[in-house]
Each structure stands twice: as structure tokens, then as C-alpha cells.
Amino acid sequence: MIPLFGGKVASASSSSAGADVAPSGPTETDPARPALSRIESSESEPAEPVDRTPGREKAPPRLRGMRSSAEQSGEQEPERDPDEIRRVGEESLVRKLRARSLSISEARQVLRGHDLDRSQIDDVIDDFCRRGYLDDAILAEQLVISGIERKGQGRVALSRALAQRGIPRDAIDAALGDLPDDDAERALEFARTKARSMARLDFETALRRLMGQLARRGYGGSVAMSAARTALTEASLGKPSSGVRFVDSE
């Protein structure tokens, strides 16, 4: 635009722009600017570093991974050969039998410990019985003889000992039925071996202790009483020079 009067006229665009455009720097009359500056400052700050220290990671994902790998390995485990299971069970049973005689019930327990199923156990037991490796009747007789000769046991103790080994009732009765009815003689024989060691005790104390020992070996009350009295009396009469004698209180 050309000024008509020679004066300098500002353009309308520049004047309007000067009136409308806000100054570039912050002013005291702009209350929103400090808040905006704080927001921009917080956005420009770097994010807090993530702690990568071992052991601070979340446990559940890692545990799930371990669990899944264990399950996968379990699924991939091959099944055991039934023939191999039986062979291992038979070898273990043979080693046990070399150490001592077993009843059929005890042999079954050994085989169950090697994961044999019922049909396999029955087959192995039948095979070992046929070969003579297992025989409850013979084992019962052996245990009865051992209990009498080595432990001086009576019928009650013998019956209890055989039952604890899993021997059937009919085999126990058969083994005990072959014994002569000599509990009184065997009780007296055992009491004689113990009576002399009780010479320092008074009669009642020695009688009570000896009867307890006889009862623990399966002798009844009357048999134990008679054997203990007879043995203690014989022990006192057999040692007159010692000056120690049992005196019956009755």
C-alpha cells in the first residue's frame, strides 16, 4: 500500500499480528506456564532404572517352567519291562534266602518291595515252593527246635514267635503237636541254669525274678512257679558250705 500523505503506515497484517501473537518468553500474567514447565520437565526426566539383580525376578514364571520341564521329563520316561522287574525281584529274594530262611509271607513282602504285581508274585512264590526254597512247615519245625534248645521257650512263646514270622496257624499247630508234653521239664531245666546266679538274693526276690524269666519264655503260671521253687531249693541245698540258703517263707 502506498501512503497518500507521505507518512509511514504500518501494514494491517503486521499490526494485527503484533496484537494477537503472544510474546515468546514466559510472562508474569501467564499462570499456566509454570505448571506446563513442570509437566515438560517430568516427561523429559529418564525413567527409573529396573533392578536386574538375580533372585529378584518373579518366582511364579520360573517355577512354572521348572514344573513343566519336570512333567515333560516324566512323560518321556520309558516303561519298565515286566520281565526285568521280575528278574530283579527274584534276585533280591534269593539274596535274602541265602542270609536266613523266610516264610512265604515274608517272601511276598520282599517281592512287593520291587513293584511286582500280584500275578508275578504268585508265580515266583509257586516256583520257589516247587524248588523247595520256601516251606512254612519245615521252617516252623526249625524255629520250634531253635526256640527250645537255644532259648528254652515254652509252647506259648513258641506259638507267638512263629505267628510273628507269618507262618499259618495250621503249620504252627502241626509243629507244636509233634512236641512231647514236657513243658514242666524244660521249664525246670531252664530254671536250674539261672538259680545259682540268684543265691545272694532272699527267697521271695529270687522266686519272683525267676518266675518272670520263665513267663517271658512262654511257661504258664503253675509251671513257672513249680520250676522256680524246685530250682531255687536245689541251688541252696547244693551249696551248704557257702552259708547262704534260701528260706521258704511259707
PDB file of C-alpha atoms in Angstrom:
ATOM      1  CA  MET A   1       0.000   0.000   0.000  1.00  0.00           C
ATOM      2  CA  ILE A   2       1.366   3.490  -0.970  1.00  0.00           C
ATOM      3  CA  PRO A   3       0.879   6.181   1.648  1.00  0.00           C
ATOM      4  CA  LEU A   4      -1.020   9.147   0.304  1.00  0.00           C
ATOM      5  CA  PHE A   5       0.270  11.672   2.720  1.00  0.00           C
ATOM      6  CA  GLY A   6       3.861  10.583   2.789  1.00  0.00           C
ATOM      7  CA  GLY A   7       3.666   9.214   6.226  1.00  0.00           C
ATOM      8  CA  LYS A   8       4.844   5.701   7.212  1.00  0.00           C
ATOM      9  CA  VAL A   9       1.897   3.471   7.679  1.00  0.00           C
ATOM     10  CA  ALA A  10       2.215   0.083   9.328  1.00  0.00           C
ATOM     11  CA  SER A  11       0.650  -2.738   7.498  1.00  0.00           C
ATOM     12  CA  ALA A  12      -2.609  -4.084   8.821  1.00  0.00           C
ATOM     13  CA  SER A  13      -1.270  -7.568   8.866  1.00  0.00           C
ATOM     14  CA  SER A  14       1.725  -6.614  10.929  1.00  0.00           C
ATOM     15  CA  SER A  15      -0.304  -4.579  13.351  1.00  0.00           C
ATOM     16  CA  SER A  16      -2.895  -7.292  13.799  1.00  0.00           C
ATOM     17  CA  ALA A  17      -0.218  -9.901  14.182  1.00  0.00           C
ATOM     18  CA  GLY A  18       1.526  -7.802  16.767  1.00  0.00           C
ATOM     19  CA  ALA A  19      -1.689  -7.505  18.665  1.00  0.00           C
ATOM     20  CA  ASP A  20      -2.668 -11.135  18.543  1.00  0.00           C
ATOM     21  CA  VAL A  21       0.667 -13.013  18.846  1.00  0.00           C
ATOM     22  CA  ALA A  22       1.792 -13.668  22.413  1.00  0.00           C
ATOM     23  CA  PRO A  23       5.370 -12.970  23.345  1.00  0.00           C
ATOM     24  CA  SER A  24       7.745 -15.886  23.040  1.00  0.00           C
ATOM     25  CA  GLY A  25       9.008 -15.828  26.640  1.00  0.00           C
ATOM     26  CA  PRO A  26       7.009 -16.514  29.733  1.00  0.00           C
ATOM     27  CA  THR A  27       5.192 -13.632  31.326  1.00  0.00           C
ATOM     28  CA  GLU A  28       4.165 -12.971  34.836  1.00  0.00           C
ATOM     29  CA  THR A  29       0.496 -12.864  33.774  1.00  0.00           C
ATOM     30  CA  ASP A  30       0.552 -16.455  32.347  1.00  0.00           C
ATOM     31  CA  PRO A  31      -0.397 -18.754  35.304  1.00  0.00           C
ATOM     32  CA  ALA A  32      -0.479 -21.954  33.248  1.00  0.00           C
ATOM     33  CA  ARG A  33       3.113 -21.701  32.081  1.00  0.00           C
ATOM     34  CA  PRO A  34       4.858 -22.812  35.341  1.00  0.00           C
ATOM     35  CA  ALA A  35       2.628 -25.903  35.560  1.00  0.00           C
ATOM     36  CA  LEU A  36       3.305 -26.719  31.929  1.00  0.00           C
ATOM     37  CA  SER A  37       7.021 -26.342  32.569  1.00  0.00           C
ATOM     38  CA  ARG A  38       6.852 -28.791  35.431  1.00  0.00           C
ATOM     39  CA  ILE A  39       4.987 -31.338  33.272  1.00  0.00           C
ATOM     40  CA  GLU A  40       7.508 -30.976  30.472  1.00  0.00           C
ATOM     41  CA  SER A  41      10.363 -31.322  32.967  1.00  0.00           C
ATOM     42  CA  SER A  42       8.937 -34.545  34.414  1.00  0.00           C
ATOM     43  CA  GLU A  43       8.401 -36.007  30.970  1.00  0.00           C
ATOM     44  CA  SER A  44      11.946 -35.216  29.988  1.00  0.00           C
ATOM     45  CA  GLU A  45      13.455 -36.962  33.052  1.00  0.00           C
ATOM     46  CA  PRO A  46      14.810 -40.502  32.403  1.00  0.00           C
ATOM     47  CA  ALA A  47      12.748 -43.457  33.624  1.00  0.00           C
ATOM     48  CA  GLU A  48      13.736 -45.162  36.856  1.00  0.00           C
ATOM     49  CA  PRO A  49      16.219 -48.000  36.143  1.00  0.00           C
ATOM     50  CA  VAL A  50      14.870 -51.558  36.507  1.00  0.00           C
ATOM     51  CA  ASP A  51      16.554 -53.709  39.143  1.00  0.00           C
ATOM     52  CA  ARG A  52      18.051 -56.725  37.337  1.00  0.00           C
ATOM     53  CA  THR A  53      19.620 -58.248  40.450  1.00  0.00           C
ATOM     54  CA  PRO A  54      19.471 -62.081  40.339  1.00  0.00           C
ATOM     55  CA  GLY A  55      16.941 -63.541  42.700  1.00  0.00           C
ATOM     56  CA  ARG A  56      14.545 -60.583  42.486  1.00  0.00           C
ATOM     57  CA  GLU A  57      12.739 -61.801  39.456  1.00  0.00           C
ATOM     58  CA  LYS A  58       9.228 -63.041  39.859  1.00  0.00           C
ATOM     59  CA  ALA A  59       9.227 -66.631  41.040  1.00  0.00           C
ATOM     60  CA  PRO A  60       5.960 -67.974  39.602  1.00  0.00           C
ATOM     61  CA  PRO A  61       7.023 -67.956  35.917  1.00  0.00           C
ATOM     62  CA  ARG A  62      10.309 -69.675  36.721  1.00  0.00           C
ATOM     63  CA  LEU A  63       8.578 -72.277  38.916  1.00  0.00           C
ATOM     64  CA  ARG A  64       6.040 -72.945  36.227  1.00  0.00           C
ATOM     65  CA  GLY A  65       8.852 -73.506  33.778  1.00  0.00           C
ATOM     66  CA  MET A  66      10.582 -75.929  36.101  1.00  0.00           C
ATOM     67  CA  ARG A  67       7.348 -77.761  36.748  1.00  0.00           C
ATOM     68  CA  SER A  68       6.576 -78.109  33.076  1.00  0.00           C
ATOM     69  CA  SER A  69      10.054 -79.415  32.309  1.00  0.00           C
ATOM     70  CA  ALA A  70       9.765 -81.993  35.113  1.00  0.00           C
ATOM     71  CA  GLU A  71       6.408 -83.084  33.828  1.00  0.00           C
ATOM     72  CA  GLN A  72       7.789 -83.401  30.339  1.00  0.00           C
ATOM     73  CA  SER A  73      10.682 -85.498  31.554  1.00  0.00           C
ATOM     74  CA  GLY A  74       8.259 -87.716  33.489  1.00  0.00           C
ATOM     75  CA  GLU A  75       6.133 -88.245  30.441  1.00  0.00           C
ATOM     76  CA  GLN A  76       9.147 -89.237  28.417  1.00  0.00           C
ATOM     77  CA  GLU A  77      10.343 -91.848  30.971  1.00  0.00           C
ATOM     78  CA  PRO A  78      10.141 -95.277  29.351  1.00  0.00           C
ATOM     79  CA  GLU A  79       8.061 -98.002  30.972  1.00  0.00           C
ATOM     80  CA  ARG A  80       9.932-100.779  32.785  1.00  0.00           C
ATOM     81  CA  ASP A  81       9.960-104.214  31.250  1.00  0.00           C
ATOM     82  CA  PRO A  82       7.837-106.644  33.354  1.00  0.00           C
ATOM     83  CA  ASP A  83      10.385-109.413  32.799  1.00  0.00           C
ATOM     84  CA  GLU A  84      13.142-107.158  34.099  1.00  0.00           C
ATOM     85  CA  ILE A  85      11.055-106.274  37.169  1.00  0.00           C
ATOM     86  CA  ARG A  86      10.534-109.963  37.927  1.00  0.00           C
ATOM     87  CA  ARG A  87      14.221-110.782  37.432  1.00  0.00           C
ATOM     88  CA  VAL A  88      15.300-108.069  39.888  1.00  0.00           C
ATOM     89  CA  GLY A  89      12.719-109.240  42.438  1.00  0.00           C
ATOM     90  CA  GLU A  90      13.821-112.875  42.184  1.00  0.00           C
ATOM     91  CA  GLU A  91      17.475-111.941  42.639  1.00  0.00           C
ATOM     92  CA  SER A  92      16.651-109.916  45.732  1.00  0.00           C
ATOM     93  CA  LEU A  93      14.643-112.808  47.188  1.00  0.00           C
ATOM     94  CA  VAL A  94      17.490-115.263  46.576  1.00  0.00           C
ATOM     95  CA  ARG A  95      19.912-112.962  48.419  1.00  0.00           C
ATOM     96  CA  LYS A  96      17.530-112.800  51.382  1.00  0.00           C
ATOM     97  CA  LEU A  97      17.172-116.578  51.471  1.00  0.00           C
ATOM     98  CA  ARG A  98      20.934-117.020  51.498  1.00  0.00           C
ATOM     99  CA  ALA A  99      21.071-114.963  54.707  1.00  0.00           C
ATOM    100  CA  ARG A 100      18.225-116.764  56.536  1.00  0.00           C
ATOM    101  CA  SER A 101      15.111-118.840  55.938  1.00  0.00           C
ATOM    102  CA  LEU A 102      11.936-116.936  55.110  1.00  0.00           C
ATOM    103  CA  SER A 103       8.289-117.768  55.420  1.00  0.00           C
ATOM    104  CA  ILE A 104       6.041-117.426  52.385  1.00  0.00           C
ATOM    105  CA  SER A 105       4.537-114.294  53.911  1.00  0.00           C
ATOM    106  CA  GLU A 106       7.975-112.722  54.354  1.00  0.00           C
ATOM    107  CA  ALA A 107       8.926-113.651  50.779  1.00  0.00           C
ATOM    108  CA  ARG A 108       5.824-111.879  49.488  1.00  0.00           C
ATOM    109  CA  GLN A 109       6.846-108.738  51.322  1.00  0.00           C
ATOM    110  CA  VAL A 110      10.252-108.807  49.649  1.00  0.00           C
ATOM    111  CA  LEU A 111       8.701-109.108  46.192  1.00  0.00           C
ATOM    112  CA  ARG A 112       6.196-106.318  46.852  1.00  0.00           C
ATOM    113  CA  GLY A 113       9.115-104.040  47.580  1.00  0.00           C
ATOM    114  CA  HIS A 114      10.253-104.444  43.958  1.00  0.00           C
ATOM    115  CA  ASP A 115       6.908-103.455  42.372  1.00  0.00           C
ATOM    116  CA  LEU A 116       5.892-106.910  41.178  1.00  0.00           C
ATOM    117  CA  ASP A 117       2.166-107.217  40.576  1.00  0.00           C
ATOM    118  CA  ARG A 118       0.056-109.901  42.247  1.00  0.00           C
ATOM    119  CA  SER A 119       0.226-112.403  39.407  1.00  0.00           C
ATOM    120  CA  GLN A 120       4.011-112.107  39.189  1.00  0.00           C
ATOM    121  CA  ILE A 121       4.339-112.573  42.959  1.00  0.00           C
ATOM    122  CA  ASP A 122       2.159-115.689  42.878  1.00  0.00           C
ATOM    123  CA  ASP A 123       4.218-117.139  40.029  1.00  0.00           C
ATOM    124  CA  VAL A 124       7.523-116.520  41.819  1.00  0.00           C
ATOM    125  CA  ILE A 125       6.219-117.950  45.122  1.00  0.00           C
ATOM    126  CA  ASP A 126       4.917-121.086  43.389  1.00  0.00           C
ATOM    127  CA  ASP A 127       8.235-121.528  41.600  1.00  0.00           C
ATOM    128  CA  PHE A 128      10.280-121.166  44.804  1.00  0.00           C
ATOM    129  CA  CYS A 129       7.982-123.540  46.706  1.00  0.00           C
ATOM    130  CA  ARG A 130       8.314-126.117  43.946  1.00  0.00           C
ATOM    131  CA  ARG A 131      12.076-125.874  44.159  1.00  0.00           C
ATOM    132  CA  GLY A 132      11.993-126.223  47.934  1.00  0.00           C
ATOM    133  CA  TYR A 133      13.293-122.732  48.653  1.00  0.00           C
ATOM    134  CA  LEU A 134      10.143-121.881  50.624  1.00  0.00           C
ATOM    135  CA  ASP A 135       8.348-124.251  53.006  1.00  0.00           C
ATOM    136  CA  ASP A 136       6.397-122.989  56.009  1.00  0.00           C
ATOM    137  CA  ALA A 137       6.085-126.433  57.588  1.00  0.00           C
ATOM    138  CA  ILE A 138       9.834-127.044  57.621  1.00  0.00           C
ATOM    139  CA  LEU A 139      10.532-123.503  58.815  1.00  0.00           C
ATOM    140  CA  ALA A 140       8.071-123.942  61.695  1.00  0.00           C
ATOM    141  CA  GLU A 141       9.821-127.099  62.841  1.00  0.00           C
ATOM    142  CA  GLN A 142      13.216-125.405  62.687  1.00  0.00           C
ATOM    143  CA  LEU A 143      12.001-122.433  64.729  1.00  0.00           C
ATOM    144  CA  VAL A 144      10.459-124.707  67.360  1.00  0.00           C
ATOM    145  CA  ILE A 145      13.700-126.676  67.799  1.00  0.00           C
ATOM    146  CA  SER A 146      15.739-123.476  67.953  1.00  0.00           C
ATOM    147  CA  GLY A 147      13.376-121.912  70.488  1.00  0.00           C
ATOM    148  CA  ILE A 148      13.571-124.943  72.756  1.00  0.00           C
ATOM    149  CA  GLU A 149      17.287-125.660  72.559  1.00  0.00           C
ATOM    150  CA  ARG A 150      18.688-122.141  72.409  1.00  0.00           C
ATOM    151  CA  LYS A 151      16.103-120.057  74.261  1.00  0.00           C
ATOM    152  CA  GLY A 152      14.318-122.542  76.464  1.00  0.00           C
ATOM    153  CA  GLN A 153      10.925-121.326  75.262  1.00  0.00           C
ATOM    154  CA  GLY A 154       7.602-122.904  76.154  1.00  0.00           C
ATOM    155  CA  ARG A 155       4.622-123.510  73.913  1.00  0.00           C
ATOM    156  CA  VAL A 156       3.096-120.070  74.309  1.00  0.00           C
ATOM    157  CA  ALA A 157       6.302-118.260  73.394  1.00  0.00           C
ATOM    158  CA  LEU A 158       6.967-120.631  70.506  1.00  0.00           C
ATOM    159  CA  SER A 159       3.490-120.138  69.100  1.00  0.00           C
ATOM    160  CA  ARG A 160       3.825-116.375  69.354  1.00  0.00           C
ATOM    161  CA  ALA A 161       7.248-116.367  67.682  1.00  0.00           C
ATOM    162  CA  LEU A 162       6.026-118.441  64.727  1.00  0.00           C
ATOM    163  CA  ALA A 163       2.949-116.261  64.244  1.00  0.00           C
ATOM    164  CA  GLN A 164       5.154-113.163  64.124  1.00  0.00           C
ATOM    165  CA  ARG A 165       7.034-114.706  61.208  1.00  0.00           C
ATOM    166  CA  GLY A 166       3.787-115.012  59.244  1.00  0.00           C
ATOM    167  CA  ILE A 167       3.543-118.806  59.466  1.00  0.00           C
ATOM    168  CA  PRO A 168      -0.058-120.067  59.087  1.00  0.00           C
ATOM    169  CA  ARG A 169      -1.916-121.410  62.101  1.00  0.00           C
ATOM    170  CA  ASP A 170      -2.132-124.954  60.768  1.00  0.00           C
ATOM    171  CA  ALA A 171       1.651-125.135  60.297  1.00  0.00           C
ATOM    172  CA  ILE A 172       2.190-123.802  63.824  1.00  0.00           C
ATOM    173  CA  ASP A 173      -0.172-126.364  65.341  1.00  0.00           C
ATOM    174  CA  ALA A 174       1.488-129.157  63.399  1.00  0.00           C
ATOM    175  CA  ALA A 175       4.957-128.145  64.586  1.00  0.00           C
ATOM    176  CA  LEU A 176       3.883-127.816  68.219  1.00  0.00           C
ATOM    177  CA  GLY A 177       1.829-131.007  68.044  1.00  0.00           C
ATOM    178  CA  ASP A 178       4.953-133.052  67.452  1.00  0.00           C
ATOM    179  CA  LEU A 179       6.471-131.855  70.725  1.00  0.00           C
ATOM    180  CA  PRO A 180       6.159-134.051  73.814  1.00  0.00           C
ATOM    181  CA  ASP A 181       4.187-132.528  76.643  1.00  0.00           C
ATOM    182  CA  ASP A 182       7.278-131.706  78.666  1.00  0.00           C
ATOM    183  CA  ASP A 183       6.907-128.003  79.409  1.00  0.00           C
ATOM    184  CA  ALA A 184       7.464-128.705  83.093  1.00  0.00           C
ATOM    185  CA  GLU A 185      10.755-130.485  82.437  1.00  0.00           C
ATOM    186  CA  ARG A 186      12.010-127.808  80.079  1.00  0.00           C
ATOM    187  CA  ALA A 187      10.982-125.048  82.488  1.00  0.00           C
ATOM    188  CA  LEU A 188      12.860-126.757  85.307  1.00  0.00           C
ATOM    189  CA  GLU A 189      15.928-127.227  83.146  1.00  0.00           C
ATOM    190  CA  PHE A 190      15.964-123.521  82.306  1.00  0.00           C
ATOM    191  CA  ALA A 191      15.327-122.508  85.932  1.00  0.00           C
ATOM    192  CA  ARG A 192      18.304-124.568  87.103  1.00  0.00           C
ATOM    193  CA  THR A 193      20.621-122.607  84.800  1.00  0.00           C
ATOM    194  CA  LYS A 194      19.516-119.338  86.414  1.00  0.00           C
ATOM    195  CA  ALA A 195      19.020-120.276  90.059  1.00  0.00           C
ATOM    196  CA  ARG A 196      22.667-120.300  91.178  1.00  0.00           C
ATOM    197  CA  SER A 197      23.206-116.720  89.988  1.00  0.00           C
ATOM    198  CA  MET A 198      20.436-115.617  92.401  1.00  0.00           C
ATOM    199  CA  ALA A 199      21.971-117.153  95.538  1.00  0.00           C
ATOM    200  CA  ARG A 200      22.712-113.704  97.027  1.00  0.00           C
ATOM    201  CA  LEU A 201      19.010-112.765  96.976  1.00  0.00           C
ATOM    202  CA  ASP A 202      16.382-113.682  99.521  1.00  0.00           C
ATOM    203  CA  PHE A 203      13.988-116.424  98.535  1.00  0.00           C
ATOM    204  CA  GLU A 204      10.989-114.252  97.648  1.00  0.00           C
ATOM    205  CA  THR A 205      13.018-111.889  95.443  1.00  0.00           C
ATOM    206  CA  ALA A 206      14.767-114.770  93.677  1.00  0.00           C
ATOM    207  CA  LEU A 207      11.460-116.580  93.168  1.00  0.00           C
ATOM    208  CA  ARG A 208       9.790-113.523  91.688  1.00  0.00           C
ATOM    209  CA  ARG A 209      12.630-112.836  89.268  1.00  0.00           C
ATOM    210  CA  LEU A 210      12.951-116.429  88.142  1.00  0.00           C
ATOM    211  CA  MET A 211       9.219-116.744  87.573  1.00  0.00           C
ATOM    212  CA  GLY A 212       9.313-113.596  85.444  1.00  0.00           C
ATOM    213  CA  GLN A 213      12.043-115.066  83.272  1.00  0.00           C
ATOM    214  CA  LEU A 214      10.088-118.282  82.837  1.00  0.00           C
ATOM    215  CA  ALA A 215       6.885-116.386  81.979  1.00  0.00           C
ATOM    216  CA  ARG A 216       8.678-114.381  79.275  1.00  0.00           C
ATOM    217  CA  ARG A 217       9.662-117.695  77.692  1.00  0.00           C
ATOM    218  CA  GLY A 218       6.083-118.821  77.452  1.00  0.00           C
ATOM    219  CA  TYR A 219       5.647-121.002  80.529  1.00  0.00           C
ATOM    220  CA  GLY A 220       2.347-120.838  82.361  1.00  0.00           C
ATOM    221  CA  GLY A 221       1.946-119.646  85.943  1.00  0.00           C
ATOM    222  CA  SER A 222       1.773-123.026  87.644  1.00  0.00           C
ATOM    223  CA  VAL A 223       4.607-124.495  85.570  1.00  0.00           C
ATOM    224  CA  ALA A 224       6.798-121.436  86.192  1.00  0.00           C
ATOM    225  CA  MET A 225       6.087-121.443  89.931  1.00  0.00           C
ATOM    226  CA  SER A 226       6.896-125.126  90.357  1.00  0.00           C
ATOM    227  CA  ALA A 227      10.073-124.943  88.280  1.00  0.00           C
ATOM    228  CA  ALA A 228      11.328-121.819  90.051  1.00  0.00           C
ATOM    229  CA  ARG A 229      10.754-123.218  93.555  1.00  0.00           C
ATOM    230  CA  THR A 230      12.402-126.545  92.708  1.00  0.00           C
ATOM    231  CA  ALA A 231      15.432-124.934  91.077  1.00  0.00           C
ATOM    232  CA  LEU A 232      15.991-122.433  93.911  1.00  0.00           C
ATOM    233  CA  THR A 233      15.700-125.139  96.549  1.00  0.00           C
ATOM    234  CA  GLU A 234      18.168-127.379  94.710  1.00  0.00           C
ATOM    235  CA  ALA A 235      20.600-124.468  94.370  1.00  0.00           C
ATOM    236  CA  SER A 236      20.507-123.715  98.098  1.00  0.00           C
ATOM    237  CA  LEU A 237      20.865-127.370  99.145  1.00  0.00           C
ATOM    238  CA  GLY A 238      23.677-127.933  96.714  1.00  0.00           C
ATOM    239  CA  LYS A 239      25.880-125.272  98.364  1.00  0.00           C
ATOM    240  CA  PRO A 240      25.826-125.910 102.135  1.00  0.00           C
ATOM    241  CA  SER A 241      29.366-124.736 102.717  1.00  0.00           C
ATOM    242  CA  SER A 242      28.674-121.221 101.488  1.00  0.00           C
ATOM    243  CA  GLY A 243      26.384-120.432 104.391  1.00  0.00           C
ATOM    244  CA  VAL A 244      23.793-118.937 102.014  1.00  0.00           C
ATOM    245  CA  ARG A 245      20.472-120.717 101.862  1.00  0.00           C
ATOM    246  CA  PHE A 246      17.072-119.821 100.527  1.00  0.00           C
ATOM    247  CA  VAL A 247      14.402-119.832 103.163  1.00  0.00           C
ATOM    248  CA  ASP A 248      10.863-120.522 102.064  1.00  0.00           C
ATOM    249  CA  SER A 249       8.538-118.036 103.680  1.00  0.00           C
ATOM    250  CA  GLU A 250       5.615-120.434 103.652  1.00  0.00           C
TER     251      GLU A 250
END
